[in-house]
XYZ file of C-alpha atoms in Angstrom:
770
model
C 52.847 131.068 11.902
C 56.355 131.409 10.790
C 57.396 131.475 15.058
C 55.357 128.753 14.788
C 56.687 126.577 12.204
C 60.598 127.744 13.541
C 60.129 126.734 16.949
C 58.788 122.907 15.868
C 62.021 122.839 13.495
C 63.979 123.512 15.863
C 62.688 121.321 18.861
C 63.154 118.705 16.381
C 66.643 119.489 15.670
C 67.470 119.476 19.536
C 65.570 115.912 19.761
C 67.456 114.738 16.709
C 70.933 116.137 18.221
C 69.734 114.420 21.485
C 69.512 110.745 20.230
C 72.506 111.330 17.810
C 74.874 112.748 20.908
C 73.500 110.160 22.923
C 77.064 108.361 23.356
C 78.209 111.891 24.546
C 75.419 112.972 26.529
C 74.497 110.023 28.803
C 77.475 109.932 30.514
C 77.154 114.289 30.718
C 73.679 114.159 32.297
C 74.913 111.930 34.260
C 77.893 113.012 35.826
C 75.397 116.545 36.081
C 73.193 114.614 37.904
C 75.456 113.380 40.276
C 77.847 116.642 40.736
C 74.629 117.801 42.496
C 74.301 115.609 45.369
C 77.422 115.757 45.566
C 77.978 119.529 45.600
C 76.609 120.333 49.257
C 78.840 118.224 50.986
C 81.889 119.673 48.803
C 80.727 123.147 49.572
C 80.691 122.390 53.481
C 84.104 120.991 53.630
C 85.329 124.136 51.935
C 83.232 126.613 54.127
C 84.661 124.799 57.316
C 88.272 125.329 55.570
C 89.479 122.139 53.211
C 90.841 123.255 50.543
C 88.358 122.463 47.208
C 90.167 119.519 45.448
C 90.994 117.431 48.692
C 87.634 117.962 49.605
C 86.110 116.848 46.094
C 88.616 113.803 46.400
C 87.390 112.678 50.234
C 83.652 112.985 49.181
C 84.332 110.757 46.020
C 86.563 108.494 47.675
C 83.909 108.499 50.438
C 81.658 107.400 47.858
C 83.435 104.199 46.762
C 84.652 103.070 49.664
C 80.368 102.977 50.614
C 79.476 101.386 47.028
C 83.030 99.268 47.530
C 81.416 97.500 50.710
C 78.233 97.701 49.746
C 79.067 96.157 46.576
C 81.447 93.117 48.497
C 78.286 92.995 50.762
C 76.192 92.402 48.007
C 77.986 90.000 46.553
C 78.307 87.628 49.445
C 74.477 87.274 49.247
C 73.973 86.730 45.518
C 77.168 83.706 45.867
C 74.398 82.438 49.195
C 72.053 82.733 46.680
C 73.398 80.931 43.472
C 74.946 78.069 46.316
C 70.766 77.385 47.107
C 69.149 77.789 43.749
C 70.251 74.350 43.118
C 67.841 73.670 46.129
C 65.158 75.939 45.025
C 64.063 73.872 42.118
C 62.183 71.021 43.331
C 60.017 73.011 46.074
C 59.485 74.823 41.890
C 58.503 72.193 40.529
C 56.422 70.462 43.418
C 54.320 73.760 43.237
C 54.163 73.960 40.007
C 52.636 70.465 39.629
C 50.287 71.125 42.732
C 49.123 73.893 40.375
C 48.524 72.213 37.170
C 46.992 69.563 39.113
C 44.482 71.815 40.610
C 43.844 73.553 37.409
C 43.761 70.157 35.222
C 40.298 68.949 33.288
C 39.121 69.740 30.201
C 39.196 73.103 28.624
C 37.070 75.224 26.407
C 40.542 75.139 23.766
C 41.461 71.439 23.996
C 39.914 70.347 21.244
C 41.056 72.659 19.091
C 44.519 72.335 19.779
C 44.496 68.787 19.551
C 42.809 69.706 15.914
C 45.065 72.091 14.921
C 47.995 69.238 15.819
C 46.222 66.359 14.059
C 46.885 69.576 11.253
C 50.323 69.999 11.526
C 51.106 66.107 11.335
C 49.248 65.862 8.398
C 51.237 68.849 6.675
C 54.622 67.849 7.738
C 53.749 63.713 6.711
C 52.535 65.155 3.364
C 55.386 67.132 2.717
C 57.811 64.236 3.768
C 56.497 61.951 0.965
C 56.376 64.250 -1.991
C 59.783 65.599 -1.263
C 63.282 63.415 -1.026
C 65.645 64.558 1.380
C 68.849 66.822 0.343
C 71.971 66.160 1.365
C 72.424 68.407 4.484
C 75.267 71.955 4.091
C 77.575 72.477 6.731
C 79.159 76.116 6.784
C 82.145 75.688 9.222
C 83.502 78.865 10.469
C 87.051 80.053 10.240
C 88.892 79.049 13.774
C 89.187 82.082 16.203
C 92.490 83.439 17.582
C 92.381 83.930 20.934
C 93.486 87.212 20.666
C 89.830 87.911 19.147
C 88.332 85.226 21.376
C 90.005 87.811 24.529
C 88.153 90.695 22.437
C 84.555 88.953 22.313
C 84.741 88.009 25.768
C 86.069 91.616 27.377
C 84.457 94.076 24.819
C 80.300 93.891 26.282
C 82.096 94.218 30.095
C 84.755 97.481 29.279
C 82.376 98.965 27.850
C 80.187 100.064 30.780
C 83.372 100.129 32.673
C 84.525 102.855 29.520
C 81.094 104.636 30.595
C 81.846 104.835 33.951
C 85.335 106.103 33.804
C 83.865 109.106 31.836
C 81.290 109.869 34.107
C 83.615 109.694 37.062
C 86.010 112.073 35.082
C 82.695 114.734 34.675
C 82.357 114.824 38.414
C 85.595 115.367 39.571
C 86.075 118.469 37.431
C 82.485 119.052 37.544
C 82.964 119.562 41.005
C 85.957 120.873 41.099
C 85.232 123.878 39.038
C 81.730 124.514 39.189
C 82.191 128.419 39.720
C 83.702 128.524 36.233
C 80.667 126.580 35.155
C 78.305 128.541 36.247
C 79.919 131.655 34.436
C 79.988 129.861 31.388
C 76.347 128.644 31.481
C 75.418 132.657 32.958
C 76.577 133.694 29.501
C 75.012 131.032 27.636
C 71.519 132.032 29.372
C 72.520 135.875 28.421
C 69.972 138.360 28.925
C 68.673 139.291 32.494
C 71.371 138.538 34.643
C 68.916 138.060 38.009
C 66.870 136.218 36.291
C 69.595 133.488 34.751
C 70.576 133.576 38.246
C 67.783 133.180 39.769
C 67.100 130.257 36.718
C 70.655 128.212 38.102
C 69.651 128.151 41.794
C 66.935 126.914 41.210
C 67.708 124.335 39.256
C 70.426 123.233 41.580
C 68.925 123.941 44.666
C 65.676 122.087 43.638
C 67.487 118.633 41.804
C 69.820 118.972 45.202
C 66.937 118.786 47.396
C 65.149 116.211 45.295
C 67.592 113.932 44.984
C 69.186 114.363 48.891
C 64.999 114.037 49.719
C 64.578 110.860 47.402
C 67.824 109.455 49.305
C 66.228 109.168 52.427
C 63.053 107.915 51.378
C 64.181 105.151 49.372
C 67.049 104.435 52.367
C 63.231 105.054 55.174
C 61.585 102.492 52.442
C 65.097 100.077 51.594
C 65.755 99.189 55.408
C 62.393 98.416 56.993
C 62.478 96.031 53.654
C 65.111 94.712 54.202
C 64.765 93.824 57.703
C 60.991 92.601 57.254
C 62.491 89.915 55.011
C 65.047 88.992 57.124
C 62.104 88.404 60.108
C 59.883 86.533 57.087
C 62.767 84.462 56.130
C 63.161 85.658 52.596
C 67.083 84.655 51.726
C 69.329 87.877 50.492
C 66.928 90.277 52.357
C 70.075 92.926 52.580
C 70.286 92.498 48.311
C 66.993 93.463 47.948
C 66.437 95.956 50.579
C 69.011 97.905 48.367
C 67.556 96.484 45.100
C 64.412 98.276 46.376
C 66.415 101.545 47.509
C 67.499 101.898 44.187
C 64.832 100.983 42.165
C 62.432 103.256 43.728
C 64.952 106.113 41.698
C 62.755 104.889 38.923
C 59.474 106.857 38.911
C 56.283 104.541 39.420
C 57.814 101.526 37.463
C 61.291 101.241 39.886
C 58.610 99.761 42.692
C 57.181 97.591 40.974
C 59.996 95.700 39.500
C 62.082 95.508 42.744
C 58.938 93.524 44.432
C 59.320 91.049 41.791
C 62.514 89.501 43.066
C 61.215 88.643 46.919
C 58.439 87.226 45.832
C 59.848 84.987 43.052
C 61.963 83.799 45.914
C 59.805 83.609 48.447
C 57.579 81.204 46.177
C 60.987 79.535 45.562
C 61.713 79.102 48.581
C 58.623 78.050 50.779
C 56.620 74.848 49.597
C 53.243 76.756 51.073
C 52.008 80.100 50.431
C 52.653 81.581 53.628
C 56.590 83.020 52.309
C 55.232 85.164 49.453
C 51.428 86.410 51.142
C 53.834 87.730 54.045
C 56.406 89.328 51.519
C 53.064 90.686 49.830
C 51.842 92.405 52.416
C 55.066 93.764 53.691
C 55.446 95.515 50.306
C 51.793 96.546 50.550
C 52.219 98.480 53.932
C 56.007 99.583 52.744
C 54.324 101.318 50.003
C 50.956 102.863 51.576
C 53.373 104.080 54.569
C 56.057 105.616 52.118
C 53.556 106.834 49.858
C 50.864 108.208 52.233
C 53.462 109.399 55.805
C 57.566 109.605 54.417
C 57.127 111.445 51.148
C 54.680 114.180 52.804
C 56.748 114.620 55.374
C 59.780 115.057 53.827
C 58.589 116.373 50.649
C 56.135 118.501 51.919
C 52.681 119.953 50.259
C 53.962 120.942 46.894
C 53.863 118.384 43.803
C 56.328 120.307 41.324
C 55.495 117.735 38.683
C 52.155 116.570 37.305
C 51.334 112.873 36.998
C 50.930 112.697 33.162
C 54.001 115.601 32.395
C 56.322 112.872 34.517
C 54.480 109.973 32.834
C 55.577 111.587 29.384
C 58.665 112.670 29.909
C 59.880 109.346 31.315
C 58.729 107.812 27.870
C 60.556 110.218 25.500
C 63.571 109.962 27.787
C 63.406 106.287 27.567
C 62.906 106.753 24.624
C 66.117 108.312 23.249
C 68.513 106.967 26.068
C 66.928 104.082 27.145
C 66.857 102.345 30.412
C 69.479 105.218 31.772
C 67.041 108.111 30.303
C 64.033 106.874 32.202
C 66.303 107.282 35.883
C 67.089 110.598 34.440
C 63.790 111.958 33.516
C 62.560 113.303 36.867
C 66.104 115.155 37.360
C 65.315 116.315 33.710
C 62.224 117.195 33.997
C 62.661 119.425 36.582
C 65.237 121.734 35.210
C 62.934 122.039 32.327
C 60.159 123.129 34.836
C 62.404 125.721 36.048
C 63.327 127.348 32.923
C 59.572 127.176 32.446
C 59.496 129.610 35.653
C 62.670 131.959 34.992
C 62.484 132.426 31.460
C 59.205 134.133 29.773
C 60.266 132.287 26.062
C 59.578 129.309 27.313
C 56.930 129.722 30.296
C 55.268 126.824 28.767
C 56.919 124.438 30.378
C 55.751 125.639 33.456
C 52.227 124.572 31.984
C 53.032 121.929 30.433
C 55.229 120.058 32.799
C 53.606 121.640 36.632
C 51.108 120.237 38.686
C 49.781 124.261 39.876
C 46.903 124.696 38.815
C 47.310 126.769 35.186
C 44.504 129.172 35.821
C 44.054 131.197 38.899
C 40.580 130.288 41.127
C 38.528 133.241 39.910
C 39.355 131.742 36.215
C 37.995 128.414 36.842
C 35.196 128.867 38.764
C 34.220 131.524 35.910
C 34.791 129.204 33.709
C 32.909 126.340 35.041
C 30.066 128.629 35.198
C 30.208 129.440 31.519
C 30.692 125.711 31.149
C 27.355 125.203 33.191
C 29.277 122.626 34.969
C 27.762 124.018 38.751
C 28.669 121.118 40.937
C 32.683 121.800 39.859
C 32.426 125.113 40.761
C 30.768 124.506 43.691
C 33.454 121.501 44.369
C 36.258 124.374 43.570
C 35.160 126.902 46.141
C 34.379 124.899 48.731
C 38.121 123.468 48.378
C 39.349 127.995 48.639
C 36.984 127.952 51.656
C 38.591 124.599 53.207
C 42.049 126.292 52.606
C 41.444 130.119 53.795
C 37.619 131.067 55.462
C 34.519 132.287 53.848
C 35.145 135.748 54.654
C 38.382 135.388 52.573
C 36.630 133.444 49.690
C 33.960 136.371 49.030
C 37.223 138.903 49.199
C 39.852 136.660 46.937
C 37.824 134.619 44.353
C 34.098 135.610 44.929
C 34.190 139.665 44.139
C 36.852 139.028 41.651
C 34.523 135.906 39.589
C 32.194 138.643 39.645
C 34.324 140.925 37.952
C 35.068 138.844 35.019
C 31.560 138.063 34.359
C 30.671 141.486 34.487
C 33.704 142.635 32.040
C 32.398 139.757 29.685
C 28.827 140.677 30.089
C 28.828 142.899 26.551
C 32.100 141.727 24.980
C 32.012 137.876 24.680
C 29.093 136.514 26.500
C 25.879 135.125 24.454
C 22.511 135.356 26.575
C 23.027 131.319 26.578
C 26.174 132.285 28.627
C 24.652 134.652 30.912
C 21.702 132.828 32.058
C 24.432 129.900 32.539
C 26.245 132.037 34.784
C 22.766 133.503 37.075
C 21.357 129.991 37.554
C 24.822 128.630 38.351
C 26.083 131.488 41.008
C 22.591 130.872 42.557
C 22.862 128.002 43.090
C 26.677 127.783 44.541
C 25.660 130.309 47.006
C 22.787 128.873 48.512
C 25.584 125.909 48.666
C 27.295 127.783 50.547
C 24.936 129.276 52.742
C 23.995 125.896 53.593
C 27.252 124.272 54.640
C 29.114 127.037 55.726
C 26.731 128.798 57.948
C 28.399 131.279 60.627
C 29.320 129.946 64.112
C 26.702 132.085 66.372
C 24.115 133.207 64.104
C 23.175 137.275 63.953
C 19.204 137.692 65.303
C 16.951 140.594 65.704
C 16.014 142.984 63.383
C 18.028 143.609 59.995
C 20.663 146.464 60.377
C 22.367 147.003 56.595
C 20.388 146.504 54.016
C 22.867 145.619 50.881
C 21.654 146.742 47.312
C 21.985 145.900 44.358
C 22.753 148.984 42.346
C 21.744 148.027 38.543
C 22.569 144.752 37.044
C 21.738 141.718 38.754
C 25.387 141.026 39.225
C 25.319 144.255 41.615
C 23.014 141.812 43.577
C 25.431 138.690 43.833
C 28.154 140.689 45.356
C 25.223 141.727 47.984
C 24.473 137.761 48.912
C 27.759 137.625 49.492
C 28.458 140.535 51.484
C 25.221 139.647 53.639
C 27.059 135.855 54.101
C 30.008 137.389 55.025
C 28.726 139.964 57.842
C 27.269 136.895 59.470
C 30.391 135.624 60.771
C 31.078 139.155 61.821
C 27.770 138.765 64.105
C 25.797 141.713 61.743
C 22.570 140.309 60.177
C 22.206 142.287 56.549
C 19.671 141.612 54.136
C 19.873 141.659 50.498
C 18.088 143.384 48.243
C 17.321 143.242 44.327
C 18.865 145.626 41.909
C 16.120 147.358 39.820
C 15.566 150.623 37.936
C 15.633 153.635 40.386
C 12.736 154.760 40.201
C 10.151 156.557 43.582
C 7.906 153.398 43.396
C 11.302 150.816 43.927
C 12.751 152.716 46.030
C 9.409 152.486 48.531
C 9.525 148.563 47.819
C 12.966 148.507 49.264
C 11.258 148.357 52.820
C 14.016 150.086 54.329
C 12.642 151.938 57.722
C 14.586 150.201 60.330
C 17.896 149.902 58.318
C 20.771 151.823 59.536
C 23.008 151.730 56.977
C 22.581 150.911 53.157
C 25.099 149.440 50.777
C 24.763 149.832 47.178
C 26.632 147.340 45.047
C 28.229 147.955 41.431
C 30.086 146.193 39.121
C 29.932 149.514 36.632
C 32.900 150.602 36.059
C 31.805 154.438 35.363
C 29.005 154.694 38.070
C 28.841 158.256 38.888
C 25.938 159.616 37.855
C 23.937 156.609 38.627
C 25.313 156.208 42.193
C 24.050 159.316 43.078
C 20.729 159.579 41.484
C 20.471 156.669 43.879
C 22.341 158.831 47.279
C 19.385 161.360 46.274
C 16.251 159.418 46.401
C 17.183 157.474 49.420
C 18.111 160.338 51.662
C 15.207 162.223 49.921
C 12.908 159.241 51.673
C 14.989 158.027 55.154
C 17.542 161.045 55.814
C 18.835 159.474 58.856
C 20.217 156.217 57.015
C 23.789 155.756 56.177
C 25.389 155.535 52.489
C 27.983 153.034 51.570
C 28.909 152.497 48.178
C 30.802 149.335 47.220
C 32.492 150.085 43.497
C 33.845 146.958 42.647
C 35.141 147.402 39.822
C 36.440 151.233 39.001
C 39.605 151.938 38.326
C 42.111 153.319 40.796
C 43.124 155.832 38.567
C 39.159 157.201 38.854
C 38.569 156.264 42.177
C 41.289 158.324 43.472
C 39.101 161.435 42.224
C 35.919 160.125 43.237
C 34.473 161.033 46.896
C 31.797 159.971 48.870
C 30.420 163.663 50.044
C 30.468 163.998 46.770
C 27.919 161.367 45.208
C 26.425 161.612 47.978
C 27.605 158.687 50.539
C 29.072 158.198 53.542
C 31.865 155.447 52.718
C 33.364 154.142 49.387
C 34.806 150.476 49.550
C 36.053 148.489 46.797
C 36.475 145.360 48.673
C 34.577 142.670 50.187
C 37.073 143.432 53.224
C 36.765 146.549 53.528
C 32.770 146.886 53.409
C 33.134 144.706 56.728
C 35.132 146.357 58.294
C 33.419 149.789 57.264
C 29.956 149.483 58.628
C 31.393 147.360 61.563
C 32.658 150.465 62.572
C 29.947 152.435 61.504
C 27.857 150.246 63.977
C 30.102 150.375 66.429
C 29.056 147.379 67.757
C 32.050 146.253 68.839
C 31.528 142.341 67.220
C 34.785 142.252 64.999
C 37.517 141.881 66.753
C 40.167 143.241 63.952
C 38.629 146.240 63.858
C 38.803 147.511 67.333
C 42.173 147.855 68.852
C 44.478 144.900 69.096
C 43.743 142.689 71.504
C 46.761 141.552 74.292
C 48.296 138.376 73.142
C 47.434 135.304 75.807
C 51.401 135.235 77.117
C 51.485 139.369 76.968
C 52.665 139.472 80.461
C 55.475 136.971 79.472
C 55.875 138.776 76.012
C 56.700 142.135 77.929
C 59.038 140.524 80.705
C 61.344 138.503 77.527
C 61.320 142.500 76.053
C 62.423 143.907 79.270
C 65.521 141.091 79.062
C 66.970 141.812 75.874
C 67.254 145.467 77.442
C 66.520 146.680 74.070
C 64.248 149.357 75.057
C 67.323 151.317 76.770
C 68.397 152.175 73.594
C 72.024 150.846 73.101
C 71.283 148.796 69.596
C 70.010 151.675 67.712
C 72.488 152.204 65.811
C 72.438 148.703 64.631
C 68.675 148.605 65.009
C 68.968 151.110 62.701
C 71.291 149.342 59.951
C 68.569 146.675 59.895
C 65.783 148.561 59.144
C 67.751 150.771 56.518
C 68.477 147.564 55.051
C 64.931 146.355 54.709
C 63.775 149.239 53.084
C 67.059 149.445 50.381
C 65.769 145.992 49.630
C 62.281 146.116 48.826
C 62.939 149.876 47.994
C 60.281 151.456 50.221
C 60.634 155.301 50.622
C 61.425 154.213 54.994
C 61.477 150.938 57.256
C 61.118 151.345 61.411
C 61.485 148.434 63.802
C 58.918 148.341 66.960
C 59.301 147.321 70.337
C 55.648 146.973 72.647
C 54.943 146.926 75.952
C 52.007 146.575 77.992
C 51.345 150.360 77.699
C 53.594 152.093 74.548
C 54.899 150.889 71.689
C 58.760 152.260 71.359
C 60.559 152.701 67.495
C 63.275 151.107 68.547
C 65.312 151.452 64.707
C 64.208 152.856 61.672
C 65.475 154.228 58.353
C 65.745 157.279 58.206
C 64.594 160.653 60.558
C 60.678 160.230 61.215
C 58.342 162.745 62.547
C 56.609 162.323 65.829
C 57.058 162.274 70.137
C 60.498 161.209 71.423
C 61.335 159.593 74.652
C 62.849 162.222 77.331
C 65.870 159.705 78.794
C 68.105 160.040 75.997
C 67.605 156.833 73.762
C 65.531 159.391 71.247
C 62.818 156.774 70.649
C 59.119 157.602 68.545
C 56.942 156.245 71.022
C 52.849 156.260 70.900
C 50.368 154.716 73.278
C 49.673 151.042 72.577
C 46.016 151.562 71.649
C 47.802 154.161 68.589
C 50.250 151.609 67.889
C 50.954 150.953 63.947
C 52.165 146.854 64.726
C 49.823 145.901 67.621
C 48.065 143.594 65.328
C 51.078 141.843 64.059
C 51.691 141.526 67.679
C 48.432 140.444 68.763
C 48.097 138.099 66.070
C 51.573 136.447 65.983
C 51.586 136.241 61.915
C 52.726 138.615 59.217
C 49.416 141.884 58.315
C 50.224 143.752 54.513
C 47.990 146.014 54.204
C 47.893 147.263 50.434
C 46.238 150.646 50.134
C 45.821 151.903 54.127
C 43.005 154.574 52.597
C 41.208 151.616 51.694
C 41.511 149.488 55.228
C 39.783 151.522 58.325
C 42.135 150.136 60.783
C 45.029 152.327 59.173
C 42.844 155.196 57.039
C 42.856 157.602 60.659
C 45.212 155.702 62.286
C 48.186 158.618 64.047
C 50.650 157.112 62.966
C 49.869 156.869 58.931
C 48.325 159.998 58.551
C 51.809 161.950 60.300
C 53.566 159.750 58.300
C 52.245 160.232 55.289
C 51.551 156.629 54.642
C 49.992 154.730 52.536
C 51.222 151.026 51.986
C 52.224 148.991 55.647
C 54.053 145.728 55.829
C 54.711 143.846 59.106
C 56.101 140.577 60.576
C 56.593 139.247 64.122
C 59.996 139.877 65.177
C 60.085 136.624 68.080
C 62.454 135.324 69.582
C 63.675 131.574 69.790
C 60.723 130.938 72.740
C 58.395 132.723 70.822
C 57.150 135.720 72.264
C 56.495 138.381 69.925
C 58.564 141.683 70.927
C 57.807 143.830 67.851
C 57.956 144.117 64.454
C 59.629 145.161 61.417
C 57.361 147.423 59.045
C 57.629 148.558 55.468
C 55.751 151.750 54.621
C 55.394 153.618 51.448
C 53.871 156.888 50.317
C 51.769 154.625 47.254
C 49.504 151.351 47.188
C 51.665 148.537 47.098
C 51.603 144.591 46.888
C 53.839 141.831 48.552
C 54.324 138.285 46.986
C 54.693 135.932 48.997
C 58.310 135.049 48.423
C 58.538 138.772 49.790
C 56.641 137.977 52.552
C 59.131 135.642 53.258
C 62.054 137.444 52.609
C 61.402 140.085 54.759
C 60.122 137.001 57.635
C 64.245 136.719 57.345
C 64.914 140.083 57.486
C 62.660 139.997 61.049
C 64.785 137.033 62.138
C 67.833 138.587 62.059
C 66.144 141.724 63.891
C 65.300 139.375 66.803
C 68.700 137.557 66.829
C 70.536 140.816 67.253
C 67.924 141.697 70.000
C 68.335 138.431 71.499
C 71.394 137.798 70.846
C 70.488 133.950 69.917
C 70.472 132.210 66.695
C 65.942 132.736 65.564
C 64.732 131.241 62.689
C 62.049 133.264 60.663
C 58.494 133.070 62.129
C 55.719 130.653 60.901
C 54.101 133.241 58.274
C 50.480 132.868 57.347
C 49.732 131.874 54.177
C 48.666 128.922 51.855
C 50.710 126.775 49.944
C 50.780 126.343 46.295
C 48.041 123.469 45.439
C 48.632 121.090 42.607
C 45.418 120.693 40.521
C 46.712 117.269 39.912
C 45.590 114.818 42.120
C 48.767 112.686 41.196
C 52.305 113.478 40.948
C 56.265 113.450 41.697
C 56.891 115.255 44.863
C 59.438 117.594 44.310
C 60.879 119.954 47.144
C 59.646 123.713 46.591
C-alpha cells in the first residue's frame, strides 16, 4: 500500500511538472521529434564522409528550403482564394435560400418561439415604462502611444517566432551532439547498461520509422487528394492536398478536420451539389485505400498501440499541452511503450498501452472456459489454428490449457468451475473436429487407442491426440478414463490395437502408470505402450525410464507423441519423421552449391570464424556450418574440433551420408528448425551425429543464395536443452546471411524464417512499425 501511494505521489508530481513547465518542455519535445526524423539523414551524410556540423547544416537548410518553397506556393493559393471569396458569397446565399425555401413550413416549435418573443417584448415594455432613462456614462481610455500599438500588433507574431527559433536551436544542438546526449540519457537510466541501450535504440528506431512511414502515408494521401480536387475543379487544390497530408499527423481527428475545408469550398463554388458529392466520394475512397492498403503495406501487421490507449493519451497530452500535445501524443506514447517493454519497473505501461494481448492464448482460452463463455474460447482457438495449424494448436495451446486446468483442479477451482471447463472443452473439441477435418480422413481399423490415465482431463488430451493423428493418416480412437480394475481393462476392447497411449496430467504418475501398464501387458502381451506424461517436471522426467514403468516410450508433447507413434507404426504417412525429402529445386540447388567452390575447402578459416562467432553470440558450446549435395553433408565450418569421418582429399571436412545429414530437414523445408530437446524428438533422438556430439539442443537456419537456393545451414548445438526466442531466431538468420555472403561473394539478405507475427488483441489501433 505504501508503494502504491508513493507511486501515485510521484505520478502527480510528474504531471504537475509537465503542466507547469510546458513552455519549456513543448519546444524541447518538438525538437526531439524533429531530430528523430532528421537523424537518419544526418547519419547517412556522416557515413559517406561529410563532417557532422556540415551535415547538420545541409539537412536543416534543405528542410528550410523545402518548407519555404511550399510556403510560397501555398501563399499564392491563399491569395487567389482570397480574391475569389466575394464571388462565392452569391453562390452560398443562393444555396442557403434554396435550402430555406425547401425547408419552409410550419414547424412544431414555431408557436412556442412566437410565445417566447411576445413575452420578451412585454417584459421589455414594462421595464421601459417603470424606469426613467438614465444619462449614459462613457469611459474614454487614455491615448495609446505608437510604441504600445506596435507592441500590441507584434506580440502575437513574435511569440510563435520565438518558439520556432528555440525549436531550431534545440534541433541543431541535438543533431550536432546526439552521441553525448545518448550517453547522458544512459547515465540517467543507470542500472543494466544492456537494457538501457536496448530501450534507447528501440525508442529511436521505432519513432524514426514511425515518422518516416507516417510521412510516406500522408504524402501518398495528400498527392492523390490534390490531383483529385484539381480534376473535380475545387480551387486551391494544392493547399487542400498539403493540408490533408499535414493534418493526418494528428490521429483520428486530423483527417476529419482537413476534410471540412475542401467540402466547404466545393459547397461555395458550385451552385449545384455535384462538386460536393464528388469531393466527398474522393475523400472516402482515399481514406479506405490509405487505411486498408497503404498503411498495412508500409507499417506491416503490427499495431503497436491500442486504440483506447492512444485516444486516452491524446486526451491527456492535449489537456496538458494543447493542440501541440495532440500532435505529439503518438510519439510520446510510443516512448512510454518502449520504456515499459525494456524496464521491468515500468512493465505495466506495456500492458496498458500496447495492443499485444495481455494474456497468452492458453490463458485466454482457459479464462473463457472458467467464465462459461465457450463461444469465445472457440473463436480464440479458431484464430490460433488459422495462424498455424490444428496440430500445432494442440501442441502449443491445447495441452497448455489442460496443464493449467490440472494445476488449478484442487487449489482454486470450485465444483462450478470444473463443470464449466469440462462442458466447454467438450463443445470446443466438437467444433474443432467439425470445422477442421483432415484432408484425407484415415480409413480401416484403428491402430492406436488413446486412454485417459486417471482423470477426465487426461481423456480430453486423448481426444486432441486422436484428431491430430488423423492429419498424419493414422486412425486413432479415444477411450475414457476410469478406475484401473480388471473389469475396466477388459472393457477397453483393444484386441485390434497396435499402440496404446496412456495420458497423464499428474505431476507424479509413476505408480499409477506402472500398475496400468502391468495390467495391459497381462491382457494384451503384444501391444506397445506409450506413456504421455504431459505435466511431469523436467527434473523428475530425467529419472524416469520407460522400461521401469512397463512402457515402450515416454512422450511429453503432442508433436512428440505423433512422431513416436508414426515411427513405431512405420507406415510412412508422416513426411516429417522420415528422412527429409529433397526439395523440388534440388538439382539446381546442388549446381549452385558446386559453383561456389566451397566444397574445395578454400574458405575453411573464414567459415570456422563465422561459426565461432555464432557459438559465442548465442553462448552455446559449438556451432557448425553445413553444405549438402546430392549424396553427402559436409561440415564446411565449425567453431571447435569435432569427431567424425573426414574427407581424404586434404579439405579435412567432416562428412556424413545425406540420409543421416543433421541439417537435411532445414534444406528440405527451406526454413528454420529449432529442437529444444533432441531426446524428445524422434527425428534426432537416435541421430548418429547427435549421439556422437552428445547434443541435446539443435537450431538451424538455411544458408541460401540470393536466388533462393538453400546450400546448407548454420546450426547451433548445445549439450543441454534450451529454447530460442523469435528475436534470437531472426538474429541467427542474419548470421546465416553473413555466411551466405561469404560463400557466394554476393550481398545476401537474411532468409524469410517461418514464424507468426505478434497479433494485437485490439481490432483498432494506431499502426506503429515494429
